[in-house]
Structures are given as C-alpha cells and as structure tokens.
PDB file of C-alpha atoms in Angstrom:
ATOM      1  CA  MET A 180      -1.017  14.557  25.168  1.00 82.00           C
ATOM      2  CA  THR A 181      -0.180  17.119  22.831  1.00 85.00           C
ATOM      3  CA  ASN A 182       2.086  15.248  19.951  1.00 87.00           C
ATOM      4  CA  VAL A 183       5.121  17.291  19.341  1.00 89.00           C
ATOM      5  CA  VAL A 184       4.657  17.437  15.671  1.00 87.00           C
ATOM      6  CA  PRO A 185       1.419  18.606  14.523  1.00 87.00           C
ATOM      7  CA  GLU A 186      -0.661  15.653  12.594  1.00 88.00           C
ATOM      8  CA  GLY A 187      -0.325  16.232   9.024  1.00 87.00           C
ATOM      9  CA  TYR A 188       3.633  17.564   9.144  1.00 88.00           C
ATOM     10  CA  HIS A 189       6.809  15.746   9.834  1.00 87.00           C
ATOM     11  CA  THR A 190       9.607  16.676  11.810  1.00 89.00           C
ATOM     12  CA  ILE A 191      11.707  18.925   9.362  1.00 91.00           C
ATOM     13  CA  THR A 192       9.497  21.080   7.151  1.00 91.00           C
ATOM     14  CA  PRO A 193      11.114  22.915   4.448  1.00 93.00           C
ATOM     15  CA  TRP A 194      10.643  26.860   3.707  1.00 93.00           C
ATOM     16  CA  LEU A 195      10.792  28.492  -0.191  1.00 94.00           C
ATOM     17  CA  ILE A 196      11.294  31.910   0.158  1.00 93.00           C
ATOM     18  CA  ASN A 197      10.781  34.293  -3.036  1.00 91.00           C
ATOM     19  CA  ARG A 198       9.834  37.394  -3.923  1.00 90.00           C
ATOM     20  CA  GLU A 199       7.595  35.375  -6.298  1.00 93.00           C
ATOM     21  CA  ALA A 200       5.907  32.909  -3.944  1.00 95.00           C
ATOM     22  CA  GLY A 201       2.299  33.158  -5.474  1.00 96.00           C
ATOM     23  CA  LYS A 202       4.075  31.741  -9.144  1.00 97.00           C
ATOM     24  CA  VAL A 203       6.493  28.962  -7.120  1.00 97.00           C
ATOM     25  CA  ILE A 204       2.861  27.810  -5.171  1.00 97.00           C
ATOM     26  CA  ASP A 205       0.985  27.599  -9.086  1.00 97.00           C
ATOM     27  CA  PHE A 206       4.457  25.204 -10.013  1.00 98.00           C
ATOM     28  CA  LEU A 207       4.227  23.393  -7.093  1.00 98.00           C
ATOM     29  CA  LEU A 208       0.531  22.559  -7.761  1.00 98.00           C
ATOM     30  CA  ALA A 209       1.048  21.992 -11.503  1.00 98.00           C
ATOM     31  CA  VAL A 210       4.286  19.915 -11.846  1.00 98.00           C
ATOM     32  CA  PHE A 211       3.633  17.909  -8.159  1.00 97.00           C
ATOM     33  CA  ASP A 212       0.388  18.065  -7.809  1.00 97.00           C
ATOM     34  CA  GLY A 213       0.444  19.944  -4.789  1.00 96.00           C
ATOM     35  CA  LYS A 214      -2.373  20.786  -2.903  1.00 98.00           C
ATOM     36  CA  GLU A 215      -2.552  24.594  -1.518  1.00 98.00           C
ATOM     37  CA  ILE A 216      -3.450  24.318   2.269  1.00 96.00           C
ATOM     38  CA  GLY A 217      -3.500  27.828   2.593  1.00 96.00           C
ATOM     39  CA  ARG A 218      -2.466  31.210   2.381  1.00 97.00           C
ATOM     40  CA  MET A 219      -2.134  34.857   4.217  1.00 97.00           C
ATOM     41  CA  GLU A 220      -1.603  37.684   2.248  1.00 95.00           C
ATOM     42  CA  PHE A 221      -1.446  41.388   3.670  1.00 93.00           C
ATOM     43  CA  ASP A 222      -1.642  44.150   0.598  1.00 92.00           C
ATOM     44  CA  GLY A 223      -0.699  41.705  -1.951  1.00 90.00           C
ATOM     45  CA  VAL A 224       2.543  39.886  -0.148  1.00 93.00           C
ATOM     46  CA  ILE A 225       2.359  36.436   0.803  1.00 95.00           C
ATOM     47  CA  GLY A 226       2.899  36.523   4.926  1.00 95.00           C
ATOM     48  CA  HIS A 227       2.760  32.506   4.632  1.00 96.00           C
ATOM     49  CA  ALA A 228       1.288  29.873   2.710  1.00 97.00           C
ATOM     50  CA  GLU A 229       1.381  25.855   3.035  1.00 97.00           C
ATOM     51  CA  VAL A 230       1.523  23.491  -0.046  1.00 98.00           C
ATOM     52  CA  ARG A 231       1.492  19.633   0.490  1.00 97.00           C
ATOM     53  CA  ILE A 232       2.832  17.403  -1.476  1.00 97.00           C
ATOM     54  CA  GLY A 233       2.290  13.684  -1.350  1.00 95.00           C
ATOM     55  CA  ASP A 234       2.753  13.277   2.678  1.00 94.00           C
ATOM     56  CA  SER A 235       5.000  16.286   2.977  1.00 95.00           C
ATOM     57  CA  VAL A 236       4.591  20.188   3.357  1.00 96.00           C
ATOM     58  CA  VAL A 237       6.600  23.157   1.931  1.00 96.00           C
ATOM     59  CA  MET A 238       6.020  26.284   3.652  1.00 95.00           C
ATOM     60  CA  LEU A 239       6.378  29.607   1.384  1.00 95.00           C
ATOM     61  CA  PHE A 240       6.417  33.195   1.797  1.00 94.00           C
ATOM     62  CA  ASP A 241       7.314  36.262  -0.058  1.00 94.00           C
ATOM     63  CA  SER A 242      11.090  37.376   0.575  1.00 92.00           C
ATOM     64  CA  ARG A 243      11.647  41.037   1.614  1.00 89.00           C
ATOM     65  CA  PRO A 244      13.140  43.602  -0.576  1.00 87.00           C
ATOM     66  CA  HIS A 245      16.040  43.902   1.228  1.00 90.00           C
ATOM     67  CA  TRP A 246      16.982  40.233   1.330  1.00 87.00           C
ATOM     68  CA  PRO A 247      19.098  38.352  -1.183  1.00 83.00           C
ATOM     69  CA  ALA A 248      18.054  35.664  -3.149  1.00 77.00           C
ATOM     70  CA  THR A 249      18.036  32.376  -1.364  1.00 85.00           C
ATOM     71  CA  PRO A 250      16.857  29.081  -3.567  1.00 88.00           C
ATOM     72  CA  GLY A 251      15.854  26.314  -2.202  1.00 93.00           C
ATOM     73  CA  PHE A 252      16.648  22.769  -2.637  1.00 94.00           C
ATOM     74  CA  LEU A 253      14.323  19.959  -2.364  1.00 96.00           C
ATOM     75  CA  ARG A 254      14.294  16.330  -2.870  1.00 96.00           C
ATOM     76  CA  LEU A 255      11.582  14.264  -3.574  1.00 96.00           C
ATOM     77  CA  TYR A 256      10.435  10.862  -4.176  1.00 96.00           C
ATOM     78  CA  VAL A 257       7.842  10.602  -6.826  1.00 96.00           C
ATOM     79  CA  ALA A 258       5.783   7.505  -8.752  1.00 96.00           C
ATOM     80  CA  ASP A 259       6.549   8.791 -12.130  1.00 96.00           C
ATOM     81  CA  ASP A 260       9.748  10.757 -12.795  1.00 96.00           C
ATOM     82  CA  ALA A 261       9.218  11.482 -16.498  1.00 95.00           C
ATOM     83  CA  SER A 262       5.807  13.073 -16.106  1.00 97.00           C
ATOM     84  CA  VAL A 263       7.061  15.031 -13.541  1.00 97.00           C
ATOM     85  CA  LEU A 264      10.017  16.375 -15.575  1.00 98.00           C
ATOM     86  CA  ARG A 265       7.919  16.894 -18.659  1.00 98.00           C
ATOM     87  CA  ARG A 266       5.421  19.260 -16.567  1.00 98.00           C
ATOM     88  CA  ALA A 267       8.401  21.348 -15.118  1.00 98.00           C
ATOM     89  CA  VAL A 268      10.047  21.964 -18.273  1.00 98.00           C
ATOM     90  CA  GLU A 269       6.365  22.644 -20.112  1.00 98.00           C
ATOM     91  CA  ARG A 270       6.516  25.255 -16.990  1.00 98.00           C
ATOM     92  CA  GLY A 271       9.517  26.910 -17.359  1.00 97.00           C
ATOM     93  CA  ALA A 272      11.994  24.691 -15.438  1.00 97.00           C
ATOM     94  CA  THR A 273      15.474  24.120 -17.165  1.00 96.00           C
ATOM     95  CA  VAL A 274      16.496  20.742 -16.748  1.00 97.00           C
ATOM     96  CA  VAL A 275      20.125  20.480 -14.697  1.00 96.00           C
ATOM     97  CA  THR A 276      20.675  16.593 -15.053  1.00 96.00           C
ATOM     98  CA  SER A 277      18.880  14.425 -17.383  1.00 96.00           C
ATOM     99  CA  PRO A 278      17.189  10.973 -15.570  1.00 97.00           C
ATOM    100  CA  THR A 279      20.062   8.927 -14.483  1.00 97.00           C
ATOM    101  CA  GLU A 280      19.972   5.589 -12.672  1.00 97.00           C
ATOM    102  CA  LEU A 281      22.080   5.857  -9.910  1.00 97.00           C
ATOM    103  CA  PHE A 282      24.302   2.529  -7.811  1.00 96.00           C
ATOM    104  CA  PHE A 283      21.663   2.989  -4.745  1.00 96.00           C
ATOM    105  CA  GLY A 284      18.351   2.108  -6.651  1.00 96.00           C
ATOM    106  CA  ASP A 285      17.140   5.667  -7.817  1.00 97.00           C
ATOM    107  CA  ARG A 286      16.611   7.193 -11.123  1.00 97.00           C
ATOM    108  CA  VAL A 287      17.440  10.743 -10.567  1.00 97.00           C
ATOM    109  CA  SER A 288      16.685  13.958 -12.586  1.00 97.00           C
ATOM    110  CA  ARG A 289      17.349  17.954 -11.146  1.00 97.00           C
ATOM    111  CA  PHE A 290      15.849  20.995 -12.309  1.00 97.00           C
ATOM    112  CA  ARG A 291      16.115  24.038 -11.584  1.00 96.00           C
ATOM    113  CA  ASP A 292      12.480  26.155 -11.864  1.00 96.00           C
ATOM    114  CA  PRO A 293      11.845  29.647 -13.262  1.00 95.00           C
ATOM    115  CA  PHE A 294      12.779  31.294  -9.514  1.00 94.00           C
ATOM    116  CA  GLY A 295      16.050  29.496  -9.014  1.00 93.00           C
ATOM    117  CA  ASN A 296      15.041  26.628  -6.917  1.00 95.00           C
ATOM    118  CA  VAL A 297      16.492  23.040  -7.446  1.00 96.00           C
ATOM    119  CA  TYR A 298      14.665  20.094  -7.085  1.00 97.00           C
ATOM    120  CA  TRP A 299      16.311  16.320  -6.858  1.00 97.00           C
ATOM    121  CA  ILE A 300      13.538  13.895  -8.625  1.00 97.00           C
ATOM    122  CA  HIS A 301      14.092  10.421  -7.186  1.00 96.00           C
ATOM    123  CA  GLN A 302      12.055   7.121  -8.940  1.00 97.00           C
ATOM    124  CA  HIS A 303      12.934   4.466  -6.874  1.00 97.00           C
ATOM    125  CA  LEU A 304      13.868   1.276  -8.929  1.00 97.00           C
ATOM    126  CA  LEU A 305      15.518  -1.270  -6.729  1.00 96.00           C
ATOM    127  CA  ASP A 306      15.688  -1.596  -2.960  1.00 97.00           C
ATOM    128  CA  VAL A 307      19.621  -2.086  -2.974  1.00 96.00           C
ATOM    129  CA  THR A 308      21.325  -4.322  -0.025  1.00 96.00           C
ATOM    130  CA  PRO A 309      25.053  -2.242   0.898  1.00 95.00           C
ATOM    131  CA  GLU A 310      27.101  -5.402  -0.958  1.00 97.00           C
ATOM    132  CA  LEU A 311      25.157  -5.211  -3.896  1.00 97.00           C
ATOM    133  CA  ALA A 312      25.575  -1.174  -3.864  1.00 95.00           C
ATOM    134  CA  GLU A 313      29.100  -1.779  -3.621  1.00 95.00           C
ATOM    135  CA  GLN A 314      29.140  -4.088  -6.366  1.00 96.00           C
ATOM    136  CA  ARG A 315      26.992  -1.699  -8.622  1.00 96.00           C
ATOM    137  CA  LEU A 316      29.093   1.265  -7.800  1.00 93.00           C
ATOM    138  CA  ALA A 317      32.570  -0.642  -9.276  1.00 94.00           C
ATOM    139  CA  GLU A 318      30.591  -0.924 -12.776  1.00 97.00           C
ATOM    140  CA  PRO A 319      31.462   1.661 -15.092  1.00 97.00           C
ATOM    141  CA  ARG A 320      28.094   2.654 -16.201  1.00 97.00           C
ATOM    142  CA  PHE A 321      26.983   3.801 -12.553  1.00 97.00           C
ATOM    143  CA  THR A 322      30.726   5.280 -11.966  1.00 96.00           C
ATOM    144  CA  GLU A 323      30.294   7.598 -14.946  1.00 97.00           C
ATOM    145  CA  ALA A 324      26.332   8.300 -13.945  1.00 96.00           C
ATOM    146  CA  MET A 325      27.884   9.630 -10.481  1.00 95.00           C
ATOM    147  CA  ALA A 326      30.158  11.556 -12.521  1.00 95.00           C
ATOM    148  CA  TYR A 327      27.891  13.203 -14.506  1.00 96.00           C
ATOM    149  CA  VAL A 328      25.242  14.102 -11.691  1.00 95.00           C
ATOM    150  CA  ALA A 329      28.267  15.386  -9.641  1.00 94.00           C
ATOM    151  CA  SER A 330      29.366  17.908 -12.496  1.00 93.00           C
ATOM    152  CA  ALA A 331      26.054  19.246 -12.521  1.00 92.00           C
ATOM    153  CA  ASP A 332      26.279  23.170 -12.429  1.00 90.00           C
ATOM    154  CA  LEU A 333      23.103  23.499 -10.328  1.00 87.00           C
ATOM    155  CA  PHE A 334      22.371  27.511 -10.434  1.00 82.00           C
ATOM    156  CA  GLY A 335      23.551  28.187 -13.986  1.00 77.00           C
ATOM    157  CA  PRO A 336      24.524  30.490 -16.164  1.00 71.00           C
ATOM    158  CA  GLY A 337      25.190  33.565 -13.898  1.00 61.00           C
ATOM    159  CA  GLY A 338      24.878  31.741 -10.814  1.00 59.00           C
ATOM    160  CA  GLN A 339      25.622  31.863  -6.928  1.00 52.00           C
TER     161      GLN A 339
END
C-alpha cells in the first residue's frame, strides 16, 4: 500500500519563494547544516529545489518577476541555538530577538535572513507541565521575556 505522505517527508512541507532561491539554499546549508536534496533549474531560474534540515524538508523556488515579496516564517528546533544564531549573523542575518528563555521551557531567538525570511530558533531546555507553565508565566522574568519577544519588529525598517 502506498503511504499518504512519501517517506522522508511530513504532512506539512514549507515553501520559501524568493528571487534569490539559490542564495537562500546556500544560507540554509551553512546555517542549519542542511542537505540539498535536489534542484531543477531552467535557464538559470530555480523551478524547484529541496533542502533537508534535520528531519524536515523545505522546498524552494525563484519567485516570478510579477510576484510580490513573500517572506517565509519558519520555526526550527535546534540543539545549539547560540551556534545557529552566530552562523546566521556571520552570513548577513539580522537578529530580531536575542536568545530569551520563555515560560514553556524553550530558549528562543529570531533572525531575519538577507532575503527577508524570518526564523524562530528554539532550543528546548525543560519539559514543562501545564501547572509549571502557569507558575513560570506568573514570574516577572518570564512576563518580561514574553513582552520582549512580542514587541519585536519582524520586518525591520521599511518592512511590510
């Protein structure tokens, strides 16, 4: 029997559509230790490409000239958020929020790549029960942390 979802994929697969998909692919490979699965180019334009990051696939292609900018927003769990953020910044990313521990047990940072895509980087630190989450959310440090991340400008100057 044929699986509903092909092996190596998940029910949801994100697309990143950009005028510089090849450079986005290079960024993903360098920052997230991604692996390029395949790429189809036609006259120098990427019509379809796939990059595996961890256990997930991100699909990409070059946007069409008449399409508006459509930045992607991806949330990724990583083993070492500081090294991912450092590699991203070294490759031209802008930090949107610095690493911040949140009440639900993750340390989160966000950055915008040079192509307009925004990434939520999560490093899971602690398994939190609903009761503990409620207690932690009442602590000023976690209330302040949530206010900080909620106030961030995802798009930056001149953004959407």
